[in-house]
Amino acid sequence: ESDRLKTAFLHNISHEIRTPMNAIVGFTSLMNSPDLSEETRKQYIDIVYQSSSQLLSIITDIVDISNIESGHSRINISNISINKVLKNIFKQYTYRASYANLNFKYSTGLEDNISVIACDETKLMQVLSNLLDNAFKFTKYGSVEFGYSVVPCFLEFYVKDSGIGIPIEFFDRIFDRFYQVEDPSVRHGGTGLGLSICKAYVEQMGGKIWLESKPGEGTTFYFSVPYIPNPDELPRGTTEDESEVKPITSGSIILVAEDDDINYLLLKEIVESMGLSTMRARNGVEAVDKAIQLRETDLILMDIKMPIMDGFEATAKIKSLRPVIKIIAITAYTQDSDKEKIMLSGFSDYVSKPVDRNKLVKLLMKYLATTK
Ligand code: ADP
């Protein structure tokens, strides 16, 4: 059975990668056509963007499941404002809901001012996102909602949809790796990994996951996590907050240490669109040399994996010479342990590849404003 599922998975994964790749390659070449209207071009760009995100989530799922199976996945607890986490997730999915013409809402079980709890924010967000992705995928009409309530010692989350539903005989098996209920000919997309990742994460956090469903009526997934209230401490997490944007020092120079030309071009475009200028280093040694010329109001974007000298070594050298300079890591390593290592190695912050323009702009604003 396990072999059969693995073969089905490999078939499936090839299809799952080729479908978005096909859209990316196809629509990128169409975009070159000179007589496209602005609206059509925008539509093509949206398709390429969505297909790329789809590819990225497949990679994330595969890496996550390998980490779980090799025992490398660890819990990383911090104080988070759970209501803020839900609000951010809600914002992320509103476009998808209105595009699909579905009612979409969320509810919280704690007042905002007492909603700080100790929890693994990344894993919690991943579980909710996986369940919401499924809810949207399997719901054509009606509604999707999510939220949580407080029960003794636990927070009980739910993600409810009015979609196709799941027959009771599949309730256990859908949590197995690679398992998908639907006939492969009625493809909804997906790898069959989402729910097994959810189950592993929820159990790691000390909770349980279960569901109620009726074919044709809809499905509600529930999961619990221990309720550890933490009213005294401020939330630390990395979720977006609507803190005001401070003006930044114009004329700051951003040293971009990046060996790959295309990745450099992307960073340069983003930085220069903010009215800042860039300087390039192609490896860690060049980065150290050029960092000596920087002023305290300047900043460094440092790729981690570079030839001759990597980003960790370069950062250690630069920090010993210029302790005040802010350095932001740009990294394709996305495991919690990698992020921890980065934050302990002298970097002020990090951005994961592929770089999200809005995130990078926000970080640059934050550090350039505070280095003034
Ligand atoms: P994927 O969605 O990538 O196929 P999952 O592990 O997330 O993998 O889900 C496994 C299967 O469970 C899905 O293929 C689908 O058959 C079923 N399923 C999950 N969520 C829902 C839902 N909300 N409504 C109907 N079926 C669902």
GROMACS .gro file of N, CA, C and O in nm, residues 63-172:
model
  440
   63VAL      N    1   0.962   1.950   0.174
   63VAL     CA    2   1.069   1.969   0.273
   63VAL      C    3   1.013   1.944   0.414
   63VAL      O    4   1.077   1.879   0.497
   64ASP      N    5   0.892   1.993   0.439
   64ASP     CA    6   0.832   1.975   0.572
   64ASP      C    7   0.815   1.827   0.604
   64ASP      O    8   0.850   1.782   0.713
   65ILE      N    9   0.761   1.750   0.511
   65ILE     CA   10   0.735   1.610   0.540
   65ILE      C   11   0.869   1.536   0.560
   65ILE      O   12   0.879   1.450   0.647
   66SER      N   13   0.972   1.572   0.484
   66SER     CA   14   1.102   1.505   0.505
   66SER      C   15   1.156   1.537   0.642
   66SER      O   16   1.215   1.451   0.709
   67ASN      N   17   1.140   1.664   0.684
   67ASN     CA   18   1.187   1.702   0.817
   67ASN      C   19   1.113   1.628   0.927
   67ASN      O   20   1.173   1.586   1.025
   68ILE      N   21   0.982   1.613   0.908
   68ILE     CA   22   0.903   1.543   1.009
   68ILE      C   23   0.950   1.399   1.018
   68ILE      O   24   0.976   1.346   1.125
   69GLU      N   25   0.968   1.337   0.899
   69GLU     CA   26   1.005   1.195   0.900
   69GLU      C   27   1.146   1.169   0.951
   69GLU      O   28   1.173   1.066   1.010
   70SER      N   29   1.236   1.265   0.929
   70SER     CA   30   1.372   1.241   0.976
   70SER      C   31   1.388   1.290   1.120
   70SER      O   32   1.499   1.290   1.174
   71GLY      N   33   1.279   1.335   1.181
   71GLY     CA   34   1.284   1.379   1.321
   71GLY      C   35   1.351   1.513   1.341
   71GLY      O   36   1.394   1.546   1.451
   72HIS      N   37   1.363   1.592   1.233
   72HIS     CA   38   1.431   1.721   1.246
   72HIS      C   39   1.337   1.837   1.277
   72HIS      O   40   1.382   1.950   1.293
   73SER      N   41   1.206   1.807   1.276
   73SER     CA   42   1.114   1.917   1.298
   73SER      C   43   1.099   1.942   1.448
   73SER      O   44   1.067   1.851   1.523
   74ARG      N   45   1.127   2.065   1.488
   74ARG     CA   46   1.120   2.096   1.632
   74ARG      C   47   1.021   2.208   1.660
   74ARG      O   48   0.994   2.291   1.574
   75ILE      N   49   0.972   2.210   1.783
   75ILE     CA   50   0.877   2.313   1.822
   75ILE      C   51   0.953   2.439   1.866
   75ILE      O   52   1.057   2.429   1.931
   76ASN      N   53   0.902   2.552   1.826
   76ASN     CA   54   0.969   2.676   1.856
   76ASN      C   55   0.867   2.773   1.917
   76ASN      O   56   0.794   2.841   1.846
   77ILE      N   57   0.861   2.775   2.050
   77ILE     CA   58   0.755   2.849   2.118
   77ILE      C   59   0.793   2.996   2.141
   77ILE      O   60   0.905   3.025   2.181
   78SER      N   61   0.700   3.085   2.110
   78SER     CA   62   0.721   3.225   2.148
   78SER      C   63   0.585   3.282   2.187
   78SER      O   64   0.482   3.216   2.170
   79ASN      N   65   0.586   3.404   2.240
   79ASN     CA   66   0.458   3.467   2.276
   79ASN      C   67   0.399   3.535   2.154
   79ASN      O   68   0.465   3.617   2.091
   80ILE      N   69   0.277   3.498   2.119
   80ILE     CA   70   0.217   3.558   2.001
   80ILE      C   71   0.077   3.608   2.034
   80ILE      O   72   0.011   3.555   2.123
   81SER      N   73   0.036   3.712   1.961
   81SER     CA   74  -0.102   3.756   1.976
   81SER      C   75  -0.185   3.673   1.878
   81SER      O   76  -0.179   3.693   1.757
   82ILE      N   77  -0.261   3.579   1.934
   82ILE     CA   78  -0.331   3.486   1.848
   82ILE      C   79  -0.434   3.557   1.760
   82ILE      O   80  -0.453   3.522   1.643
   83ASN      N   81  -0.498   3.661   1.814
   83ASN     CA   82  -0.598   3.733   1.734
   83ASN      C   83  -0.534   3.802   1.614
   83ASN      O   84  -0.590   3.808   1.506
   84LYS      N   85  -0.412   3.853   1.636
   84LYS     CA   86  -0.343   3.919   1.526
   84LYS      C   87  -0.305   3.817   1.418
   84LYS      O   88  -0.314   3.844   1.298
   85VAL      N   89  -0.262   3.699   1.462
   85VAL     CA   90  -0.228   3.593   1.367
   85VAL      C   91  -0.350   3.560   1.280
   85VAL      O   92  -0.343   3.553   1.157
   86LEU      N   93  -0.466   3.544   1.344
   86LEU     CA   94  -0.586   3.511   1.268
   86LEU      C   95  -0.626   3.623   1.172
   86LEU      O   96  -0.666   3.599   1.059
   87LYS      N   97  -0.611   3.747   1.221
   87LYS     CA   98  -0.647   3.861   1.137
   87LYS      C   99  -0.559   3.864   1.011
   87LYS      O  100  -0.607   3.888   0.901
   88ASN      N  101  -0.428   3.837   1.030
   88ASN     CA  102  -0.337   3.837   0.915
   88ASN      C  103  -0.372   3.726   0.816
   88ASN      O  104  -0.369   3.745   0.695
   89ILE      N  105  -0.405   3.608   0.871
   89ILE     CA  106  -0.443   3.498   0.782
   89ILE      C  107  -0.570   3.535   0.707
   89ILE      O  108  -0.582   3.513   0.586
   90PHE      N  109  -0.665   3.595   0.778
   90PHE     CA  110  -0.790   3.636   0.714
   90PHE      C  111  -0.761   3.730   0.596
   90PHE      O  112  -0.813   3.712   0.486
   91LYS      N  113  -0.671   3.828   0.621
   91LYS     CA  114  -0.637   3.922   0.515
   91LYS      C  115  -0.577   3.851   0.394
   91LYS      O  116  -0.607   3.882   0.281
   92GLN      N  117  -0.490   3.751   0.423
   92GLN     CA  118  -0.425   3.679   0.313
   92GLN      C  119  -0.526   3.608   0.222
   92GLN      O  120  -0.499   3.589   0.105
   93TYR      N  121  -0.637   3.563   0.280
   93TYR     CA  122  -0.730   3.483   0.201
   93TYR      C  123  -0.851   3.560   0.149
   93TYR      O  124  -0.931   3.502   0.076
   94THR      N  125  -0.865   3.689   0.184
   94THR     CA  126  -0.988   3.759   0.142
   94THR      C  127  -0.998   3.769  -0.010
   94THR      O  128  -1.106   3.754  -0.067
   95TYR      N  129  -0.883   3.791  -0.076
   95TYR     CA  130  -0.887   3.804  -0.221
   95TYR      C  131  -0.935   3.673  -0.284
   95TYR      O  132  -1.023   3.671  -0.369
   96ARG      N  133  -0.879   3.564  -0.233
   96ARG     CA  134  -0.915   3.433  -0.287
   96ARG      C  135  -1.065   3.405  -0.267
   96ARG      O  136  -1.132   3.352  -0.356
   97ALA      N  137  -1.117   3.445  -0.150
   97ALA     CA  138  -1.258   3.422  -0.121
   97ALA      C  139  -1.347   3.504  -0.215
   97ALA      O  140  -1.444   3.453  -0.270
   98SER      N  141  -1.311   3.632  -0.235
   98SER     CA  142  -1.400   3.713  -0.319
   98SER      C  143  -1.387   3.668  -0.465
   98SER      O  144  -1.484   3.668  -0.539
   99TYR      N  145  -1.268   3.625  -0.504
   99TYR     CA  146  -1.249   3.574  -0.640
   99TYR      C  147  -1.336   3.451  -0.663
   99TYR      O  148  -1.396   3.433  -0.768
  100ALA      N  149  -1.347   3.365  -0.559
  100ALA     CA  150  -1.426   3.242  -0.571
  100ALA      C  151  -1.573   3.264  -0.535
  100ALA      O  152  -1.651   3.170  -0.536
  101ASN      N  153  -1.607   3.391  -0.504
  101ASN     CA  154  -1.744   3.424  -0.470
  101ASN      C  155  -1.796   3.347  -0.348
  101ASN      O  156  -1.910   3.300  -0.347
  102LEU      N  157  -1.712   3.331  -0.247
  102LEU     CA  158  -1.753   3.258  -0.127
  102LEU      C  159  -1.761   3.355  -0.009
  102LEU      O  160  -1.682   3.450  -0.002
  103ASN      N  161  -1.857   3.331   0.080
  103ASN     CA  162  -1.860   3.409   0.204
  103ASN      C  163  -1.743   3.366   0.289
  103ASN      O  164  -1.717   3.246   0.300
  104PHE      N  165  -1.677   3.461   0.351
  104PHE     CA  166  -1.558   3.424   0.426
  104PHE      C  167  -1.555   3.505   0.555
  104PHE      O  168  -1.569   3.628   0.552
  105LYS      N  169  -1.544   3.438   0.668
  105LYS     CA  170  -1.534   3.514   0.794
  105LYS      C  171  -1.451   3.436   0.897
  105LYS      O  172  -1.423   3.317   0.877
  106TYR      N  173  -1.415   3.506   1.003
  106TYR     CA  174  -1.340   3.438   1.109
  106TYR      C  175  -1.388   3.486   1.245
  106TYR      O  176  -1.451   3.593   1.255
  107SER      N  177  -1.362   3.406   1.347
  107SER     CA  178  -1.404   3.448   1.481
  107SER      C  179  -1.293   3.417   1.582
  107SER      O  180  -1.211   3.328   1.560
  108THR      N  181  -1.291   3.493   1.691
  108THR     CA  182  -1.188   3.471   1.792
  108THR      C  183  -1.256   3.446   1.926
  108THR      O  184  -1.364   3.499   1.952
  109GLY      N  185  -1.194   3.366   2.010
  109GLY     CA  186  -1.257   3.330   2.137
  109GLY      C  187  -1.206   3.410   2.255
  109GLY      O  188  -1.255   3.396   2.368
  110LEU      N  189  -1.101   3.493   2.232
  110LEU     CA  190  -1.046   3.575   2.340
  110LEU      C  191  -1.054   3.721   2.298
  110LEU      O  192  -1.044   3.753   2.179
  111GLU      N  193  -1.068   3.810   2.395
  111GLU     CA  194  -1.063   3.954   2.365
  111GLU      C  195  -0.921   3.985   2.318
  111GLU      O  196  -0.824   3.924   2.365
  112ASP      N  197  -0.907   4.086   2.229
  112ASP     CA  198  -0.775   4.121   2.177
  112ASP      C  199  -0.672   4.144   2.288
  112ASP      O  200  -0.558   4.099   2.279
  113ASN      N  201  -0.714   4.215   2.395
  113ASN     CA  202  -0.615   4.255   2.496
  113ASN      C  203  -0.566   4.139   2.583
  113ASN      O  204  -0.469   4.153   2.657
  114ILE      N  205  -0.631   4.023   2.576
  114ILE     CA  206  -0.578   3.907   2.650
  114ILE      C  207  -0.547   3.790   2.557
  114ILE      O  208  -0.547   3.675   2.596
  115SER      N  209  -0.519   3.825   2.429
  115SER     CA  210  -0.502   3.716   2.332
  115SER      C  211  -0.356   3.674   2.312
  115SER      O  212  -0.324   3.607   2.215
  116VAL      N  213  -0.266   3.717   2.402
  116VAL     CA  214  -0.126   3.673   2.387
  116VAL      C  215  -0.111   3.535   2.451
  116VAL      O  216  -0.145   3.514   2.567
  117ILE      N  217  -0.063   3.440   2.370
  117ILE     CA  218  -0.043   3.304   2.421
  117ILE      C  219   0.097   3.257   2.382
  117ILE      O  220   0.162   3.315   2.295
  118ALA      N  221   0.143   3.150   2.445
  118ALA     CA  222   0.271   3.091   2.408
  118ALA      C  223   0.242   2.976   2.310
  118ALA      O  224   0.165   2.886   2.343
  119CYS      N  225   0.302   2.984   2.192
  119CYS     CA  226   0.268   2.885   2.089
  119CYS      C  227   0.374   2.889   1.978
  119CYS      O  228   0.451   2.985   1.970
  120ASP      N  229   0.380   2.784   1.896
  120ASP     CA  230   0.469   2.786   1.779
  120ASP      C  231   0.394   2.853   1.664
  120ASP      O  232   0.309   2.793   1.599
  121GLU      N  233   0.427   2.980   1.641
  121GLU     CA  234   0.351   3.060   1.544
  121GLU      C  235   0.359   3.003   1.402
  121GLU      O  236   0.258   2.991   1.332
  122THR      N  237   0.481   2.965   1.360
  122THR     CA  238   0.497   2.916   1.222
  122THR      C  239   0.413   2.792   1.198
  122THR      O  240   0.343   2.780   1.098
  123LYS      N  241   0.419   2.699   1.294
  123LYS     CA  242   0.347   2.573   1.274
  123LYS      C  243   0.196   2.596   1.281
  123LYS      O  244   0.122   2.541   1.201
  124LEU      N  245   0.154   2.679   1.373
  124LEU     CA  246   0.011   2.708   1.384
  124LEU      C  247  -0.041   2.770   1.253
  124LEU      O  248  -0.145   2.731   1.200
  125MET      N  249   0.037   2.865   1.199
  125MET     CA  250  -0.006   2.930   1.075
  125MET      C  251  -0.009   2.831   0.960
  125MET      O  252  -0.096   2.836   0.874
  126GLN      N  253   0.088   2.739   0.962
  126GLN     CA  254   0.092   2.642   0.853
  126GLN      C  255  -0.029   2.548   0.857
  126GLN      O  256  -0.085   2.515   0.754
  127VAL      N  257  -0.066   2.506   0.979
  127VAL     CA  258  -0.182   2.417   0.993
  127VAL      C  259  -0.308   2.490   0.943
  127VAL      O  260  -0.383   2.438   0.860
  128LEU      N  261  -0.327   2.613   0.991
  128LEU     CA  262  -0.446   2.688   0.949
  128LEU      C  263  -0.445   2.711   0.797
  128LEU      O  264  -0.548   2.695   0.732
  129SER      N  265  -0.329   2.745   0.742
  129SER     CA  266  -0.323   2.771   0.598
  129SER      C  267  -0.354   2.646   0.519
  129SER      O  268  -0.426   2.650   0.419
  130ASN      N  269  -0.296   2.531   0.561
  130ASN     CA  270  -0.324   2.406   0.489
  130ASN      C  271  -0.472   2.374   0.491
  130ASN      O  272  -0.530   2.335   0.390
  131LEU      N  273  -0.536   2.390   0.608
  131LEU     CA  274  -0.679   2.358   0.619
  131LEU      C  275  -0.762   2.457   0.535
  131LEU      O  276  -0.858   2.418   0.469
  132LEU      N  277  -0.721   2.584   0.537
  132LEU     CA  278  -0.796   2.682   0.457
  132LEU      C  279  -0.777   2.657   0.307
  132LEU      O  280  -0.871   2.668   0.229
  133ASP      N  281  -0.653   2.621   0.268
  133ASP     CA  282  -0.630   2.590   0.126
  133ASP      C  283  -0.723   2.479   0.081
  133ASP      O  284  -0.785   2.486  -0.025
  134ASN      N  285  -0.735   2.375   0.164
  134ASN     CA  286  -0.825   2.264   0.129
  134ASN      C  287  -0.970   2.312   0.125
  134ASN      O  288  -1.044   2.279   0.034
  135ALA      N  289  -1.010   2.391   0.226
  135ALA     CA  290  -1.148   2.438   0.230
  135ALA      C  291  -1.183   2.513   0.101
  135ALA      O  292  -1.287   2.489   0.040
  136PHE      N  293  -1.092   2.601   0.057
  136PHE     CA  294  -1.120   2.676  -0.067
  136PHE      C  295  -1.117   2.585  -0.189
  136PHE      O  296  -1.196   2.600  -0.281
  137LYS      N  297  -1.024   2.489  -0.185
  137LYS     CA  298  -1.009   2.400  -0.301
  137LYS      C  299  -1.134   2.315  -0.323
  137LYS      O  300  -1.174   2.290  -0.436
  138PHE      N  301  -1.195   2.271  -0.213
  138PHE     CA  302  -1.306   2.176  -0.226
  138PHE      C  303  -1.444   2.242  -0.211
  138PHE      O  304  -1.543   2.174  -0.189
  139THR      N  305  -1.449   2.375  -0.216
  139THR     CA  306  -1.577   2.444  -0.200
  139THR      C  307  -1.607   2.532  -0.321
  139THR      O  308  -1.531   2.625  -0.349
  140LYS      N  309  -1.715   2.503  -0.390
  140LYS     CA  310  -1.752   2.584  -0.508
  140LYS      C  311  -1.852   2.693  -0.470
  140LYS      O  312  -1.849   2.803  -0.522
  141TYR      N  313  -1.947   2.658  -0.381
  141TYR     CA  314  -2.052   2.753  -0.344
  141TYR      C  315  -2.060   2.764  -0.192
  141TYR      O  316  -2.031   2.668  -0.122
  142GLY      N  317  -2.106   2.880  -0.145
  142GLY     CA  318  -2.136   2.890  -0.002
  142GLY      C  319  -2.031   2.967   0.074
  142GLY      O  320  -1.998   3.081   0.042
  143SER      N  321  -1.972   2.900   0.175
  143SER     CA  322  -1.888   2.976   0.267
  143SER      C  323  -1.770   2.896   0.321
  143SER      O  324  -1.770   2.773   0.320
  144VAL      N  325  -1.673   2.972   0.368
  144VAL     CA  326  -1.560   2.915   0.442
  144VAL      C  327  -1.544   3.001   0.566
  144VAL      O  328  -1.553   3.124   0.557
  145GLU      N  329  -1.531   2.941   0.681
  145GLU     CA  330  -1.503   3.021   0.801
  145GLU      C  331  -1.403   2.949   0.891
  145GLU      O  332  -1.385   2.827   0.881
  146PHE      N  333  -1.336   3.028   0.974
  146PHE     CA  334  -1.240   2.967   1.066
  146PHE      C  335  -1.235   3.048   1.194
  146PHE      O  336  -1.288   3.160   1.200
  147GLY      N  337  -1.171   2.992   1.296
  147GLY     CA  338  -1.161   3.065   1.422
  147GLY      C  339  -1.123   2.970   1.534
  147GLY      O  340  -1.078   2.858   1.508
  148TYR      N  341  -1.144   3.016   1.658
  148TYR     CA  342  -1.113   2.928   1.771
  148TYR      C  343  -1.202   2.964   1.889
  148TYR      O  344  -1.258   3.073   1.896
  149SER      N  345  -1.216   2.868   1.979
  149SER     CA  346  -1.283   2.897   2.105
  149SER      C  347  -1.196   2.843   2.218
  149SER      O  348  -1.106   2.762   2.194
  150VAL      N  349  -1.223   2.889   2.339
  150VAL     CA  350  -1.144   2.841   2.453
  150VAL      C  351  -1.222   2.729   2.521
  150VAL      O  352  -1.339   2.744   2.553
  151VAL      N  353  -1.156   2.613   2.536
  151VAL     CA  354  -1.215   2.503   2.611
  151VAL      C  355  -1.117   2.473   2.725
  151VAL      O  356  -1.005   2.524   2.722
  152PRO      N  357  -1.153   2.393   2.826
  152PRO     CA  358  -1.060   2.375   2.937
  152PRO      C  359  -0.918   2.335   2.892
  152PRO      O  360  -0.903   2.235   2.821
  153CYS      N  361  -0.820   2.416   2.926
  153CYS     CA  362  -0.677   2.392   2.900
  153CYS      C  363  -0.635   2.399   2.753
  153CYS      O  364  -0.517   2.387   2.721
  154PHE      N  365  -0.729   2.412   2.659
  154PHE     CA  366  -0.692   2.414   2.517
  154PHE      C  367  -0.761   2.527   2.443
  154PHE      O  368  -0.865   2.576   2.485
  155LEU      N  369  -0.699   2.566   2.330
  155LEU     CA  370  -0.772   2.648   2.233
  155LEU      C  371  -0.816   2.550   2.125
  155LEU      O  372  -0.734   2.469   2.077
  156GLU      N  373  -0.943   2.557   2.089
  156GLU     CA  374  -0.993   2.464   1.988
  156GLU      C  375  -1.022   2.543   1.860
  156GLU      O  376  -1.109   2.629   1.857
  157PHE      N  377  -0.944   2.513   1.757
  157PHE     CA  378  -0.958   2.584   1.629
  157PHE      C  379  -1.052   2.507   1.537
  157PHE      O  380  -1.063   2.385   1.548
  158TYR      N  381  -1.115   2.577   1.443
  158TYR     CA  382  -1.197   2.510   1.343
  158TYR      C  383  -1.179   2.577   1.207
  158TYR      O  384  -1.150   2.697   1.200
  159VAL      N  385  -1.192   2.498   1.103
  159VAL     CA  386  -1.197   2.550   0.966
  159VAL      C  387  -1.315   2.478   0.899
  159VAL      O  388  -1.313   2.356   0.885
  160LYS      N  389  -1.417   2.557   0.866
  160LYS     CA  390  -1.543   2.497   0.822
  160LYS      C  391  -1.574   2.541   0.679
  160LYS      O  392  -1.559   2.657   0.645
  161ASP      N  393  -1.616   2.444   0.596
  161ASP     CA  394  -1.654   2.482   0.459
  161ASP      C  395  -1.786   2.418   0.422
  161ASP      O  396  -1.833   2.326   0.488
  162SER      N  397  -1.847   2.469   0.312
  162SER     CA  398  -1.973   2.411   0.266
  162SER      C  399  -1.948   2.338   0.133
  162SER      O  400  -2.026   2.348   0.040
  163GLY      N  401  -1.832   2.270   0.126
  163GLY     CA  402  -1.789   2.209   0.000
  163GLY      C  403  -1.837   2.066  -0.021
  163GLY      O  404  -1.940   2.025   0.032
  164ILE      N  405  -1.757   1.987  -0.093
  164ILE     CA  406  -1.800   1.854  -0.139
  164ILE      C  407  -1.812   1.751  -0.027
  164ILE      O  408  -1.879   1.650  -0.042
  165GLY      N  409  -1.745   1.777   0.087
  165GLY     CA  410  -1.756   1.683   0.198
  165GLY      C  411  -1.669   1.559   0.179
  165GLY      O  412  -1.613   1.536   0.071
  166ILE      N  413  -1.656   1.479   0.288
  166ILE     CA  414  -1.571   1.358   0.285
  166ILE      C  415  -1.651   1.242   0.345
  166ILE      O  416  -1.702   1.254   0.457
  167PRO      N  417  -1.666   1.129   0.274
  167PRO     CA  418  -1.736   1.014   0.331
  167PRO      C  419  -1.664   0.962   0.456
  167PRO      O  420  -1.540   0.963   0.461
  168ILE      N  421  -1.742   0.915   0.552
  168ILE     CA  422  -1.687   0.879   0.684
  168ILE      C  423  -1.578   0.772   0.677
  168ILE      O  424  -1.483   0.774   0.755
  169GLU      N  425  -1.586   0.683   0.577
  169GLU     CA  426  -1.486   0.575   0.571
  169GLU      C  427  -1.345   0.628   0.541
  169GLU      O  428  -1.247   0.556   0.554
  170PHE      N  429  -1.333   0.754   0.499
  170PHE     CA  430  -1.199   0.809   0.469
  170PHE      C  431  -1.144   0.895   0.583
  170PHE      O  432  -1.034   0.947   0.571
  171PHE      N  433  -1.222   0.911   0.690
  171PHE     CA  434  -1.182   1.005   0.796
  171PHE      C  435  -1.040   0.981   0.850
  171PHE      O  436  -0.970   1.075   0.880
  172ASP      N  437  -1.003   0.852   0.865
  172ASP     CA  438  -0.868   0.825   0.918
  172ASP      C  439  -0.763   0.835   0.810
  172ASP      O  440  -0.656   0.893   0.831
   0.00000   0.00000   0.00000
